[in-house]
Coordinates of C-alpha atoms in Angstrom, one line a residue:
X226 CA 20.0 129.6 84.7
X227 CA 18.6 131.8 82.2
X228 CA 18.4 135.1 85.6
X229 CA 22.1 134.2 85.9
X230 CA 23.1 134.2 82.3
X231 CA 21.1 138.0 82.0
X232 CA 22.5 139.4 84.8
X233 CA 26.1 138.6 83.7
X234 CA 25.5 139.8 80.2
X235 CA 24.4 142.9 82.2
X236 CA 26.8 143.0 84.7
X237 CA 30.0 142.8 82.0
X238 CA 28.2 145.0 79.0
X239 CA 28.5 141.8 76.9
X240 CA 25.7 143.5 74.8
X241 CA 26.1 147.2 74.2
X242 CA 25.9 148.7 70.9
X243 CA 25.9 145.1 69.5
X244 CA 23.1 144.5 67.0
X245 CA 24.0 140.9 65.5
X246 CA 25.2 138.0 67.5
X247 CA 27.2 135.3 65.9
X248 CA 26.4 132.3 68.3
X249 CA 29.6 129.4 67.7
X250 CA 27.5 126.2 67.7
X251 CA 29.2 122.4 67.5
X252 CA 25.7 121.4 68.4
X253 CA 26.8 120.2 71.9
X254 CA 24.7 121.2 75.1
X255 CA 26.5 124.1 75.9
X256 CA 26.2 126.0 72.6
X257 CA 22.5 125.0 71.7
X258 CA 21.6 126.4 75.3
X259 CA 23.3 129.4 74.4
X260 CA 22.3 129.6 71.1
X261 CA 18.8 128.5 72.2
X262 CA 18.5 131.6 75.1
X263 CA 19.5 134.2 72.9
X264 CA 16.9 133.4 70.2
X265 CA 14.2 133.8 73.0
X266 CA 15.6 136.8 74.4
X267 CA 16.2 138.5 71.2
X268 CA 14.4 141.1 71.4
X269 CA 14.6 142.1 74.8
X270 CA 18.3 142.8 74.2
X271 CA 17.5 144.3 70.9
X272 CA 20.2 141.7 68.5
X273 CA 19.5 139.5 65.6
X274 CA 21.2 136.2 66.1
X275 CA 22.9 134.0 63.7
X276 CA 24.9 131.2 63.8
X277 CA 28.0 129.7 62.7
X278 CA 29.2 126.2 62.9
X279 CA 33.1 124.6 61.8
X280 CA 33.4 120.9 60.9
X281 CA 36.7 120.7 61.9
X282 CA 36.9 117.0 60.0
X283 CA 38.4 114.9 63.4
X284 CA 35.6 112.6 63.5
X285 CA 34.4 111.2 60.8
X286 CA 30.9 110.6 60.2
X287 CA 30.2 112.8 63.4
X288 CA 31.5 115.6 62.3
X289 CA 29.5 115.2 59.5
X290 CA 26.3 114.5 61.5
X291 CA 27.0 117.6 64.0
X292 CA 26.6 120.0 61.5
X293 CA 22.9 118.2 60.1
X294 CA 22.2 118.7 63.4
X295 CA 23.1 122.3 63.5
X296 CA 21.8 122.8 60.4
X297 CA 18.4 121.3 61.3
X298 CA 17.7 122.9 64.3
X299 CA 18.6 126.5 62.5
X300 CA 16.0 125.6 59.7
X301 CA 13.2 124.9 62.3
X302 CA 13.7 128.1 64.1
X303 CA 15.0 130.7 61.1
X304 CA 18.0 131.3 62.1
X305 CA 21.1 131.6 59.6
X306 CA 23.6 129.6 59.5
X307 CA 27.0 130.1 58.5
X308 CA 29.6 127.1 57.9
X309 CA 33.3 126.4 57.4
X310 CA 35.6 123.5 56.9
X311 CA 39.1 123.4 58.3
X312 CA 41.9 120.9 58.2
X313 CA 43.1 120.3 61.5
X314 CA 45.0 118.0 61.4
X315 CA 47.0 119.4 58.6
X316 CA 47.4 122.6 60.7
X317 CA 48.4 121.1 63.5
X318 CA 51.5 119.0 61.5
X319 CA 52.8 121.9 59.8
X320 CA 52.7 124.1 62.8
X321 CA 53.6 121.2 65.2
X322 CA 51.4 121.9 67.8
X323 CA 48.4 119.8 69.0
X324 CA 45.0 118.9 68.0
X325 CA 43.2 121.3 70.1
X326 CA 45.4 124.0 70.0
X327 CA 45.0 123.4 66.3
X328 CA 41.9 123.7 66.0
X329 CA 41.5 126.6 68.7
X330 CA 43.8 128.7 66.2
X331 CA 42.2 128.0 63.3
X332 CA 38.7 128.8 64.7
X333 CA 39.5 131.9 66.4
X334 CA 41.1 132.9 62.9
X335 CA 38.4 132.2 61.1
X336 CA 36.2 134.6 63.9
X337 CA 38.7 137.2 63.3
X338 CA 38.0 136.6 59.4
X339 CA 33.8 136.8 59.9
X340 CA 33.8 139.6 61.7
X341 CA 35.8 142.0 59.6
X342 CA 33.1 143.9 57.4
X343 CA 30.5 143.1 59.9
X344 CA 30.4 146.4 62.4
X345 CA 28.5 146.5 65.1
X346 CA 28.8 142.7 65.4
X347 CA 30.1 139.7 67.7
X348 CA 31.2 135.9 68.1
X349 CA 29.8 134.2 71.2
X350 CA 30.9 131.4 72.5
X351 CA 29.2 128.7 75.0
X352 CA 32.5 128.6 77.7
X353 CA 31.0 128.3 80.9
X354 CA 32.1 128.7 84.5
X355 CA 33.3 124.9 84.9
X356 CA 35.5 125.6 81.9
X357 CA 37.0 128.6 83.6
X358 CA 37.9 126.5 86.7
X359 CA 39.5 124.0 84.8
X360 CA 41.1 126.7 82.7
X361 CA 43.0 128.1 85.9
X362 CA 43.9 125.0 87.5
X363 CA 45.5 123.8 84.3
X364 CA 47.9 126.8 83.6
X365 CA 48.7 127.0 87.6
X366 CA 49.4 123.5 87.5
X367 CA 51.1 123.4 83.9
X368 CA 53.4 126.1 86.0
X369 CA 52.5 128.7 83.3
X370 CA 54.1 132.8 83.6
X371 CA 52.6 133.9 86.9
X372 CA 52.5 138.1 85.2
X373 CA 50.2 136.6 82.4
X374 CA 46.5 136.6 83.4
X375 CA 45.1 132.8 83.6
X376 CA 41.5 131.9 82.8
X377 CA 38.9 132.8 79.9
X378 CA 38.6 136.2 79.4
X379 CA 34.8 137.4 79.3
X380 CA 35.1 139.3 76.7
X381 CA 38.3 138.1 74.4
X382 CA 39.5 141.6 72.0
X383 CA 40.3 140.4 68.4
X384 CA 41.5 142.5 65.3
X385 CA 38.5 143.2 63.4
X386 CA 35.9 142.9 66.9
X387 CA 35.3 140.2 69.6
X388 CA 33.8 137.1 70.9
X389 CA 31.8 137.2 74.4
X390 CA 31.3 134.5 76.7
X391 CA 27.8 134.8 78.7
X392 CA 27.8 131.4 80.4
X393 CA 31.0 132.2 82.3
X394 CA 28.9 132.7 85.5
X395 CA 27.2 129.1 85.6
X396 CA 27.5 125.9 85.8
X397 CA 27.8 123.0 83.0
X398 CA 24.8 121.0 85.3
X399 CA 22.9 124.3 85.2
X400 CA 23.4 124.1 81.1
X401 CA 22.5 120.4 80.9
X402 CA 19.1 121.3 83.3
X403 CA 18.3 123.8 80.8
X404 CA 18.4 121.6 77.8
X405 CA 16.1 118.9 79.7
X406 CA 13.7 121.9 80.5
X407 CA 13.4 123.6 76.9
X408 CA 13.8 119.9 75.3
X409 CA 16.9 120.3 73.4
X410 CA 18.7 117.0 72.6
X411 CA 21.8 118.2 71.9
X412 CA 25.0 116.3 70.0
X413 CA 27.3 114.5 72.2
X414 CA 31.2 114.7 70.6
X415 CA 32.7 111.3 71.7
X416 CA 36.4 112.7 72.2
X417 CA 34.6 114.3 75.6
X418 CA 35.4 111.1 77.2
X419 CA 39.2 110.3 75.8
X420 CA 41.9 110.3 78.8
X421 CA 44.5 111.2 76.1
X422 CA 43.1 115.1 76.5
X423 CA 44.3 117.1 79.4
X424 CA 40.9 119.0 80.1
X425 CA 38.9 116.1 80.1
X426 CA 41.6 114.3 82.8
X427 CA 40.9 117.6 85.2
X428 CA 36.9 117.7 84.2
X429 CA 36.7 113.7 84.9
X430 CA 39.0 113.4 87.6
X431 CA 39.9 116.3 89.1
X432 CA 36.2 118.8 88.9
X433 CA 33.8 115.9 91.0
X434 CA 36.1 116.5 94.3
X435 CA 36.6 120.3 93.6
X436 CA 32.8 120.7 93.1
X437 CA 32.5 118.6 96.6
X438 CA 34.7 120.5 98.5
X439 CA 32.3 123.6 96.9
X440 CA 29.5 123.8 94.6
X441 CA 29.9 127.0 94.1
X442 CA 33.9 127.3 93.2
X443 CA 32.9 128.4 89.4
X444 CA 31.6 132.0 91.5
X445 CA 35.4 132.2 93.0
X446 CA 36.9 131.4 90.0
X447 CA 35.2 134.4 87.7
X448 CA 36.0 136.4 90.7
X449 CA 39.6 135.5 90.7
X450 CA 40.0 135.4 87.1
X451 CA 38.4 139.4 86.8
X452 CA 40.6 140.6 89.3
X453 CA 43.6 139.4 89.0
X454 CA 43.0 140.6 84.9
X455 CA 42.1 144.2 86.8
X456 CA 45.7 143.7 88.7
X457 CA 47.9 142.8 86.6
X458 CA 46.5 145.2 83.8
X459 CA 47.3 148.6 86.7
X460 CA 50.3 146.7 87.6
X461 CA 51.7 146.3 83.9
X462 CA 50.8 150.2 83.3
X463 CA 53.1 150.7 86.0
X464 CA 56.0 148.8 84.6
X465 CA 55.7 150.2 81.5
X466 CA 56.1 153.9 83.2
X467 CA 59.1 152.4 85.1
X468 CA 60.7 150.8 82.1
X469 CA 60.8 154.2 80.6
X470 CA 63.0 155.6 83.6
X471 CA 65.9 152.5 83.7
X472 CA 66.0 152.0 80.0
X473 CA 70.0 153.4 78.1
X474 CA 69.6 151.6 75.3
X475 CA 67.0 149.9 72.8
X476 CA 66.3 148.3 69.6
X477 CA 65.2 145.7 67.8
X478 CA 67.5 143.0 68.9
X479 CA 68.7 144.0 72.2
X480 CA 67.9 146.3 75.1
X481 CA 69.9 147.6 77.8
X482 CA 69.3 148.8 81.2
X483 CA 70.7 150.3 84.6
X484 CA 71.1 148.1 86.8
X485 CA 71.4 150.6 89.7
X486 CA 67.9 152.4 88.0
X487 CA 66.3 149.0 88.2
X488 CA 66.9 147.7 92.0
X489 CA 65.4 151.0 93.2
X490 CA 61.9 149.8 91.6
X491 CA 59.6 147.9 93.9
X492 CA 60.2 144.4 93.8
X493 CA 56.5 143.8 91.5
X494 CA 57.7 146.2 89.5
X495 CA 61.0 144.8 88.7
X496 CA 59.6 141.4 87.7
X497 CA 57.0 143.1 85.4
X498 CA 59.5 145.2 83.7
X499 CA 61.8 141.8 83.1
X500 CA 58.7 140.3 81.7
X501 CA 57.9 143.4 79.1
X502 CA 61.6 143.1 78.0
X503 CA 61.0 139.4 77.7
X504 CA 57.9 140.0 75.7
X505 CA 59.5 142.6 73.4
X506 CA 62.6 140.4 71.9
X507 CA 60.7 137.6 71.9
X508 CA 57.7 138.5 70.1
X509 CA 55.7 135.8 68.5
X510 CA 58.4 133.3 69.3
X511 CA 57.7 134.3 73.5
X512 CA 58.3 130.8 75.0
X513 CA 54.8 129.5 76.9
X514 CA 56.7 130.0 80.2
X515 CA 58.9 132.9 81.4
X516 CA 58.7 132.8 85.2
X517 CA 61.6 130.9 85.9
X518 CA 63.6 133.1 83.3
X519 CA 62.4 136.3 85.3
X520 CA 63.6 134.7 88.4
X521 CA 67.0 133.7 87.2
X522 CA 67.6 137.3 85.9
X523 CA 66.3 138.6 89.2
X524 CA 69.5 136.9 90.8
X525 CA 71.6 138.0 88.0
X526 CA 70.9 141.6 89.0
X527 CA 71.6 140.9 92.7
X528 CA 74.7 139.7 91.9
X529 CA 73.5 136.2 92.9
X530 CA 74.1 134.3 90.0
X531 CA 77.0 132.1 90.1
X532 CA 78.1 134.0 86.3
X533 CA 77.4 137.4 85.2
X534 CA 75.6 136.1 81.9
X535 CA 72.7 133.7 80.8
X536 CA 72.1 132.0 78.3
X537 CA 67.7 131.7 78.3
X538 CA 65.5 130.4 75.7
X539 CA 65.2 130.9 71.8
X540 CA 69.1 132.4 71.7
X541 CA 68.1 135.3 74.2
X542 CA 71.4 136.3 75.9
X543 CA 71.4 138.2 79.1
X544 CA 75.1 139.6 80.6
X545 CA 76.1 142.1 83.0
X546 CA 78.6 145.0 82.4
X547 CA 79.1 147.2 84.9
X548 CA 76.1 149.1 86.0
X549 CA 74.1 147.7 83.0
X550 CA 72.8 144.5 82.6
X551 CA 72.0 143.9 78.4
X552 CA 69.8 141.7 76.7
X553 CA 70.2 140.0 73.6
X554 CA 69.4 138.3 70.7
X555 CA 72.3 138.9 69.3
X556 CA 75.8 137.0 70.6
X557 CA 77.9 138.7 73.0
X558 CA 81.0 140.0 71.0
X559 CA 83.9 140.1 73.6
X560 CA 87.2 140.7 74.3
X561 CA 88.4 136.9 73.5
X562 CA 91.5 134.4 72.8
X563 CA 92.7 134.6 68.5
X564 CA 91.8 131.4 66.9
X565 CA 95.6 129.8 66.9
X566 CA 96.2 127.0 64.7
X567 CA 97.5 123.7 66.5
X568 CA 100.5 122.5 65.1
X569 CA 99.5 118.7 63.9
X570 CA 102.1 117.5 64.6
X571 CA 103.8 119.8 66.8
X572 CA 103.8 122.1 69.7
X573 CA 101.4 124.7 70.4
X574 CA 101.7 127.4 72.9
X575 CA 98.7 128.9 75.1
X576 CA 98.3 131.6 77.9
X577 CA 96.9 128.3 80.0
X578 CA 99.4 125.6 78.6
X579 CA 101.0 124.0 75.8
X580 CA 99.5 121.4 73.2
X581 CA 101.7 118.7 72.0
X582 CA 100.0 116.5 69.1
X583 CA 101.5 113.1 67.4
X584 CA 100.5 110.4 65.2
X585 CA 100.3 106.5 66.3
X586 CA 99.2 103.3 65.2
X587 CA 96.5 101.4 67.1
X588 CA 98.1 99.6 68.7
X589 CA 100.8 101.8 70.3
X590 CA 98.0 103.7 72.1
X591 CA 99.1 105.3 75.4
X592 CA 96.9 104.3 78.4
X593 CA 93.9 106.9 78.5
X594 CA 94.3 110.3 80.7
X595 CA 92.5 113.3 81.7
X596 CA 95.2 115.4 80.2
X597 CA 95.5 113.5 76.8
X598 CA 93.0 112.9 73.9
X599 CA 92.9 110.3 71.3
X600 CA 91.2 111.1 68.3
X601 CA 90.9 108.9 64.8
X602 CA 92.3 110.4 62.7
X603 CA 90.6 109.8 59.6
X604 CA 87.2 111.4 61.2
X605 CA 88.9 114.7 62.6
X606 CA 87.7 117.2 60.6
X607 CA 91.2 119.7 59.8
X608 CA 92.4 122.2 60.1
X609 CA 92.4 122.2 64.1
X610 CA 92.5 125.1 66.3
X611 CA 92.8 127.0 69.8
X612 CA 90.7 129.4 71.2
X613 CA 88.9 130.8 74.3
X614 CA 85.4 129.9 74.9
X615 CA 82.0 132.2 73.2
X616 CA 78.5 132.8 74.2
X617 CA 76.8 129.6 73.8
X618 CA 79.7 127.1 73.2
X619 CA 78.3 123.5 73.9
X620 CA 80.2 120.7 73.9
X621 CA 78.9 117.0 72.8
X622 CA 78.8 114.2 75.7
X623 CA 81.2 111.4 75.2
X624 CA 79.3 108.2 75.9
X625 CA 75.9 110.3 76.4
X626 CA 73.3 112.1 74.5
X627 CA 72.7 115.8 74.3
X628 CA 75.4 118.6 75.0
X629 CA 76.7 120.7 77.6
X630 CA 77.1 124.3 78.2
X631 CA 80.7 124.8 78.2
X632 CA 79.9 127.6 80.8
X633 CA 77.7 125.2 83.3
X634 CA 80.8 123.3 82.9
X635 CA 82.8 125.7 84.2
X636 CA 80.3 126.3 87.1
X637 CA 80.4 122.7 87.8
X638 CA 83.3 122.3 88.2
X639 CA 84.4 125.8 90.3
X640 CA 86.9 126.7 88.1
X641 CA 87.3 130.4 88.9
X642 CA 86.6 133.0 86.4
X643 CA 89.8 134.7 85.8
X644 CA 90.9 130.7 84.5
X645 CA 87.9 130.4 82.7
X646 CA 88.9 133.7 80.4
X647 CA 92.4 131.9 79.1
X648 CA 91.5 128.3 79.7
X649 CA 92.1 126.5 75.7
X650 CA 89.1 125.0 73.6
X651 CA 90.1 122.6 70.4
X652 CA 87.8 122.9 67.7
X653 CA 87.8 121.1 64.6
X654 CA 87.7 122.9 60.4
X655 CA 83.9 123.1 61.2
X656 CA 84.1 124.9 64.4
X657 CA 82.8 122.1 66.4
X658 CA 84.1 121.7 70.0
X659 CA 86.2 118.9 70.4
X660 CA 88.0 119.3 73.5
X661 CA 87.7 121.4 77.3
X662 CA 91.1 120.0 78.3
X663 CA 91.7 118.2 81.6
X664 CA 87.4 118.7 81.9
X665 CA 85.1 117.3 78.9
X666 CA 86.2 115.3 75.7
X667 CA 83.5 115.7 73.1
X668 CA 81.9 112.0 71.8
X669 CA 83.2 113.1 68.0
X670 CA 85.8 111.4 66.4
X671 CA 86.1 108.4 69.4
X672 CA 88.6 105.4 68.6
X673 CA 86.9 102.7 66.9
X674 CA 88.1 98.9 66.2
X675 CA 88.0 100.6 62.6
X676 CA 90.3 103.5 63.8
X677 CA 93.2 102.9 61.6
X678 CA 95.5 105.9 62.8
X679 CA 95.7 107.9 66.0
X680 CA 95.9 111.5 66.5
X681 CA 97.1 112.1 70.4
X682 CA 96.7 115.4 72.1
X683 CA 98.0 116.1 75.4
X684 CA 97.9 119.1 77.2
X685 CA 100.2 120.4 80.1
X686 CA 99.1 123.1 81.9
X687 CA 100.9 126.1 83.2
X688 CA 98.1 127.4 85.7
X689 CA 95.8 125.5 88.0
X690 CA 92.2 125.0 87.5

């Protein structure tokens, strides 16, 4: 172990100009081999070591116990040690996110925090090559953005320095050999063997089979992960150049660019420079996955998208116009239909049809059609109105949950653009969407054996849809 641990220290630089090492010790076998190797070797690579420990309070009593251990085994040997609480779980229910991405966060905050007035220093971390292979398979399998590099990083770049990872290149049974060999009876944390966590479903399930197939898949992994980190870093720099040359418009909230500009870049490209337009309106808010967003605007460009518009994650709104396809946080403001009043009761006159609304008693209720709507009358929020549809309209599902694009809708339906620009939408005082007529009635203000009065709506067309 300890010839393969130096000659990937070597190989990736892990060390230069570095003259304290922060080793991250839980006190499990991987990090008291690590920090155990780099106390011995200390002065052949010319570093003082040190270590830090976080109780991260999950487990009780063995948290507690995890960091006498620690503590212990730094006292024997004179090395510092450096401790922090954190509240996890806390964390993790304001931020509503998971344990472990929790308490990832926090840690690699609290790194970021440590290293700031220390120069010339770095965190290292005990991820070794079993971790990386489980680390790819996950995000491939978890169907994670294909332009994003997967894997641990061996060196990972923070604001005030960065942590390295010099047991990327062997194996957890290499680690384990090494603590039987130097006599170090590491801490064992029990949630390594709950189901409920995805890595430790792949490590238990998954990694015996994989390791079968080939002992030596942790090699091929670091390869893949390094090169495809070289790849899509010269690919990205390429994209960037390119965006420059089909970009007519940016800013904070939107960005808009030729569409004619754009098809003339390599196909890589293309999906690269959708990604770094992604990345730049969403910011931090960047959903986990965009691949099947860069794929659906790839068709929108080819003119292969059933609309000329998306609607995508987090409010981003993507259209076509012309030679230009724009992108959005911001609704689409477009030529549209005037709000018109509905007469209640009355007639009311549309491009598409006329409205004709009356009051009833229960019991008088005319049999149920697709071009009529029977609201109660007490729950219908006034005044009501008329108007063509918007970016984003969603309509409630009578007798289901959730809502409904009005625009998937339309698509589901085939009814043909040029209808779908004059075809009527009631909404109620609060501007909620009550009504696609002859297509969707929303599930608000349904007839109830309390319904006491009836407002009817029907709807005669004047064009087919």
């Amino acid at each position: 172990m300890s010839q393969g641990v130096h000659d990937f220290i070597i190989k990736h630089n892990l060390l230069n100009e570095v003259q304290t090492v922060f080793v991250a010790v839980s006190g499990g076998p991987d990090s008291m081999a690590l920090l155990h190797y780099l106390i011995k070797r200390r002065e052949m690579y010319g570093i003082e070591v040190e270590a830090i420990h976080v109780n991260h309070q999950l487990r009780g009593a063995e948290s507690v116990d995890d960091e006498q251990y620690v503590r212990k085994f730094c006292t024997e040997h004179n090395i510092p040690l450096h401790t922090k609480k954190m509240d996890v779980q806390t964390f993790a229910a304001q931020n509503k996110t998971g344990t472990q991405k929790a308490a990832s966060e926090l840690r690699y905050q609290w790194f970021d925090e440590w290293l700031k007035n220390r120069p010339h220093s770095c965190i290292a971390t005990a991820h070794h090559g079993d971790d990386q292979t489980e680390t790819i398979l996950m995000t491939l399998v978890r169907g994670g953005n294909l332009l994003v590099p997967s894997g641990i990083n061996v060196k990972r770049i923070l604001q005030n320095g960065f942590v390295i990872r010099p047991f990327l290149g062997i194996t957890k049974e290499e680690i384990e050999h090494y603590c039987k060999r130097e006599g170090i009876t590491a801490r064992i944390d029990s949630s390594n063997h709950s189901m409920k966590y995805t890595r430790n479903r792949y490590r238990q399930q998954i990694m015996p089979f994989i390791k079968s197939e080939n002992p030596s898949v942790h090699i091929h992994m670091q390869r893949f992960q390094e090169w495809q980190r070289d790849d899509q870093s010269y690919l990205m720099e390429l994209a960037e150049e390119a965006f420059k040359s089909i970009v007519v418009k940016k800013s904070e909230q939107s960005i808009t660019i030729s569409i004619e500009a754009t098809e003339r870049l390599r196909f890589p490209l293309q999906r690269r420079v959708i990604h770094l337009i992604l990345r730049y309106l969403y910011g931090k808010n960047s959903p986990s996955s965009t691949s099947i967003h860069i794929e659906q605007i790839i068709r929108l460009l080819n003119r292969q998208e059933p609309s000329k518009e998306l609607h995508l994650a987090n409010g981003l709104f993507v259209y076509l116009s012309y030679d230009c396809c724009h992108f959005t946080l911001k609704p689409q403001i477009k030529e549209e239909q005037p709000l018109v009043p509905l007469t209640v009761p009355g007639k009311t006159d549309t491009a598409a049809g006329t409205f004709t609304s009356y009051y009833l008693e229960t019991s008088d209720i005319p049999e149920d059609q697709k071009h009529m709507l029977h609201l109660d009358a007490d729950k219908v929020v006034f005044p009501l109105s008329i108007r063509g549809v918007l970016p984003g309209d969603r309509i409630s599902l009578r007798g289901m949950s959730g809502t409904k694009k009005v625009n998937r809708l339309y698509i589901d339906r085939k009814v043909d653009s040029t209808v779908r620009k004059v075809w009527p939408l009631l909404v109620d005082g609060s501007g909620e969407l009550l009504w696609v007529p002859l297509l969707h009635r929303s599930k608000s203000a349904v007839i109830t054996d309390q319904t006491k009065r009836v407002l009817v709506l029907v709807f005669v067309p004047c064009i087919s849809i």
